[in-house]
Coordinates of N, CA, C and O in Angstrom, one line a residue:
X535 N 19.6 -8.0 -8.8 CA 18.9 -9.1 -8.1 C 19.8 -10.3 -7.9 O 19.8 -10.8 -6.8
X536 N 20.9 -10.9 -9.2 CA 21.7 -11.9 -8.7 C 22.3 -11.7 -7.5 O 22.4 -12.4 -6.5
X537 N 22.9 -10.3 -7.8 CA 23.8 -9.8 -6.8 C 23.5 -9.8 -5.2 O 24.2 -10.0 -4.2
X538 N 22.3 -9.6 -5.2 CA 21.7 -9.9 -3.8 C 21.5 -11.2 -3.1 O 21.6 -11.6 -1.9
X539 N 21.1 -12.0 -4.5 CA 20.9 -13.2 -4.0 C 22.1 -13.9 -3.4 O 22.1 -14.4 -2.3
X540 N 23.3 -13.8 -4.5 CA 24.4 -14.4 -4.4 C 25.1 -14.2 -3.1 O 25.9 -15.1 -2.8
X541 N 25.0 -13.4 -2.3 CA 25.4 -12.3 -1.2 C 24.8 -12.7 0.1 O 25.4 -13.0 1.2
X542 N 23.5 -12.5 -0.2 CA 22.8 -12.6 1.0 C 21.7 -13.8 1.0 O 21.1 -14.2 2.0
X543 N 21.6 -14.2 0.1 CA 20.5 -15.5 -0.3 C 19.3 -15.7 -0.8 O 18.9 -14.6 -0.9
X544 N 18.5 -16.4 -1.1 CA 17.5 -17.0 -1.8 C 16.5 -15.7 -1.0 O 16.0 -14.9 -1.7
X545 N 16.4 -15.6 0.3 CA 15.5 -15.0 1.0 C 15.6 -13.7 1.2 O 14.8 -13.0 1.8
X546 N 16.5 -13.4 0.7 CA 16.7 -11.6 0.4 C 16.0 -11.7 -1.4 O 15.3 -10.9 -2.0
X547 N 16.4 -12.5 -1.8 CA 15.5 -12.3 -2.9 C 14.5 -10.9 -3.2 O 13.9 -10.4 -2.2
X548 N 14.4 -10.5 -4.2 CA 13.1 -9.2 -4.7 C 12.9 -8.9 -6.0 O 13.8 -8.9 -6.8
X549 N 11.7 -8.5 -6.1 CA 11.9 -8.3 -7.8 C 11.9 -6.5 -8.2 O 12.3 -6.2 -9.3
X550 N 11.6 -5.6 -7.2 CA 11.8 -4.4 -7.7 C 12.5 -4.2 -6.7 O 12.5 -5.0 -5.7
X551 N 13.2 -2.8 -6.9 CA 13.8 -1.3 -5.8 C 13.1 -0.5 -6.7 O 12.4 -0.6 -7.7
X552 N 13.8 0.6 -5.5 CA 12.8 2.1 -6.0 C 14.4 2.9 -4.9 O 14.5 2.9 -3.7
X553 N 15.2 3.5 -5.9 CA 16.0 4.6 -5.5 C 15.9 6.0 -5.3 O 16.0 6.8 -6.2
X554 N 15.7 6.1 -3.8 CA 15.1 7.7 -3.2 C 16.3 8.3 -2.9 O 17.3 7.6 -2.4
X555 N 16.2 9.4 -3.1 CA 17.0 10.2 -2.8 C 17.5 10.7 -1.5 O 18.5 11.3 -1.3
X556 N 16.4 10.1 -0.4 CA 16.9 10.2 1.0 C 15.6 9.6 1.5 O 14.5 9.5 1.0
X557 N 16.0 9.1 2.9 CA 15.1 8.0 3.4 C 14.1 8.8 4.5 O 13.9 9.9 3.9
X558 N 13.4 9.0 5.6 CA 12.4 9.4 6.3 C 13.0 8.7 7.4 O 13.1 7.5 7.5
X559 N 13.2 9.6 8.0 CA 14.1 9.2 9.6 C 13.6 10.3 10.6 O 13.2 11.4 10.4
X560 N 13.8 9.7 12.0 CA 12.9 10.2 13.2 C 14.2 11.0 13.5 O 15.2 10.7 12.9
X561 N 14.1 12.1 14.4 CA 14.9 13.1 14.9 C 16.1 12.0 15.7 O 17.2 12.5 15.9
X562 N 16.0 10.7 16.0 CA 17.1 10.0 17.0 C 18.1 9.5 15.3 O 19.3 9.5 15.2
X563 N 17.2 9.2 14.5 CA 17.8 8.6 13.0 C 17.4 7.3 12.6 O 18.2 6.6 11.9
X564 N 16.1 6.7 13.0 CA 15.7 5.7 12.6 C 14.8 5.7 11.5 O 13.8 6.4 11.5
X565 N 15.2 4.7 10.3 CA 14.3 5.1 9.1 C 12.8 4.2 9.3 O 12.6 3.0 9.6
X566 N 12.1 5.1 9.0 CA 10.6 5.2 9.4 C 10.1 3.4 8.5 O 9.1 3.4 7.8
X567 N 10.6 2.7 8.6 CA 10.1 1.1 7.5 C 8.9 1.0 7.6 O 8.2 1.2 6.5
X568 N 8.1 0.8 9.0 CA 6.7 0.8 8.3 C 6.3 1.7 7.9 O 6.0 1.4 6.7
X569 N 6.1 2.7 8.2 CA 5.4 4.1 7.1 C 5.7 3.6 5.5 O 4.9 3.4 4.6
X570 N 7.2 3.5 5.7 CA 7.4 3.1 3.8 C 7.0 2.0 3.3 O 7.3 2.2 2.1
X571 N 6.5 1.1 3.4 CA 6.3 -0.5 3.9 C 4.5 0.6 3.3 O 4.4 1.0 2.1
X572 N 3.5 0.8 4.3 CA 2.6 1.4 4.4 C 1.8 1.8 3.2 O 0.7 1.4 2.8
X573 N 2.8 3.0 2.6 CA 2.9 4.1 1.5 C 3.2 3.2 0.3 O 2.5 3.6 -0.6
X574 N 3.8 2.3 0.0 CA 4.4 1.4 -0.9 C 3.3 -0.2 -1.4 O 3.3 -0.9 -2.3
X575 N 2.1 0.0 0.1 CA 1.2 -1.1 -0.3 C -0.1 -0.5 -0.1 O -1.2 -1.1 0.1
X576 N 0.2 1.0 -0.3 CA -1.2 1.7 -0.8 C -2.1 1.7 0.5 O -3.3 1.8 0.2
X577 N -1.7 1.5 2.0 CA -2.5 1.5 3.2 C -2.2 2.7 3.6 O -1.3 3.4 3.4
X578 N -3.3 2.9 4.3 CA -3.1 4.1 5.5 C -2.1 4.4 6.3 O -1.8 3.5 7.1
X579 N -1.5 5.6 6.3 CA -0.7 5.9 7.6 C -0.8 7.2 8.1 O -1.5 8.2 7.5
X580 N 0.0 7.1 9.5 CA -0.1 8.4 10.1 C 1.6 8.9 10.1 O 2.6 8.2 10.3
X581 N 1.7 10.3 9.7 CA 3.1 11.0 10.1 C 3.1 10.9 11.0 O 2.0 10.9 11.6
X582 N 4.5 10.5 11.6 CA 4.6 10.1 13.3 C 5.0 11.6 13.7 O 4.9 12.4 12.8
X583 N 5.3 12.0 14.6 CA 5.3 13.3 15.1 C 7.1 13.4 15.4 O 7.9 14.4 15.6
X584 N 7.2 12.0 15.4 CA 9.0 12.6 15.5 C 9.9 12.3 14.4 O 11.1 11.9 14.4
X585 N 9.0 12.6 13.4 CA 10.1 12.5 11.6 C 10.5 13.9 11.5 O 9.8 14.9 11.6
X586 N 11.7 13.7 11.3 CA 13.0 14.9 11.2 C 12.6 15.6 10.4 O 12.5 16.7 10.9
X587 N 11.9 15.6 8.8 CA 11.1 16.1 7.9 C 10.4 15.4 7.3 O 10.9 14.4 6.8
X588 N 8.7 15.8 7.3 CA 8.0 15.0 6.8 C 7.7 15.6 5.1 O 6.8 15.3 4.4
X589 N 8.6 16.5 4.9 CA 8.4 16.8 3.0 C 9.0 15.6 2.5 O 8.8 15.5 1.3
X590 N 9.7 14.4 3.0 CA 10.5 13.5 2.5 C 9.5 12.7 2.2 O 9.8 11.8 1.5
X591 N 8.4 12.8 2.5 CA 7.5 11.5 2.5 C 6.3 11.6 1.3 O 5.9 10.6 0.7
X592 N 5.9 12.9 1.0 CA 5.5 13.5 -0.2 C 6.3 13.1 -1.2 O 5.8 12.7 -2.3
X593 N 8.1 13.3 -1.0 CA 8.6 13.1 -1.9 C 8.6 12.0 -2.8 O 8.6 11.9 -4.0
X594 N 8.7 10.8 -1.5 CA 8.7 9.6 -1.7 C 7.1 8.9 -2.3 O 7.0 8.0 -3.2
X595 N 6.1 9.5 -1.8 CA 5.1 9.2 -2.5 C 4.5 9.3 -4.1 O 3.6 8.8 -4.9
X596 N 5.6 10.2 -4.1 CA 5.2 10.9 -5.6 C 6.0 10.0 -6.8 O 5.6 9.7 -7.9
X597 N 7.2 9.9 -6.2 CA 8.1 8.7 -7.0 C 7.5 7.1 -6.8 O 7.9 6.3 -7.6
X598 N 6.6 6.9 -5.7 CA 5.7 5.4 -5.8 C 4.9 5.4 -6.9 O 4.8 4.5 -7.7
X599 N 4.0 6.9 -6.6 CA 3.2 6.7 -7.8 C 3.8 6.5 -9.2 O 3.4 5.6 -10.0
X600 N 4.6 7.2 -9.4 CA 5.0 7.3 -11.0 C 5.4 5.8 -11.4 O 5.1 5.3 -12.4
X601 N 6.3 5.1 -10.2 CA 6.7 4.1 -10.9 C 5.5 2.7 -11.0 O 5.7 1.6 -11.5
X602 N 4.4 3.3 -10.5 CA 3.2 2.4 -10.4 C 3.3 1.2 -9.5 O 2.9 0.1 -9.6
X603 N 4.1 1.9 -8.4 CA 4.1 0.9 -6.6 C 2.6 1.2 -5.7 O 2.1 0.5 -4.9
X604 N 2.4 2.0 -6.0 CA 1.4 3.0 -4.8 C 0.2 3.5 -5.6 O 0.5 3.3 -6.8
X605 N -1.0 4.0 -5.3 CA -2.0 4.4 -6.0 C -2.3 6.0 -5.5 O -3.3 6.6 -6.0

């Protein structure tokens, strides 16, 4: 967290991460932020129809839960 601050500043500031193993990106290669954004504050989303693989997103849910981000 120093390290971020020091770098990029007061406003990148954060108090957790969560290191996945690969991100959720659409077939062009944009990573999906709101969905994770979404998934991460325990709201509703929809798989968008043009994610490259949506097993990534199961994956990622299951690592929110455990670390007690997501419900």
């Amino acid at each position: 967290m120093a390290l971020v601050r020091e770098r990029i500043g007061p406003v990148a500031a954060f108090k957790q991460a969560l290191v996945v193993p690969r991100l959720p990106k659409t077939r062009s290669g944009k990573v999906l932020r709101g969905t994770l954004r979404r998934m991460a504050d325990s709201e509703p989303y929809k798989v968008p129809a043009t994610i490259d693989d949506p097993a990534i997103l199961d994956e990622i849910r299951v690592l929110l839960r455990e670390r007690g981000f997501a419900k």
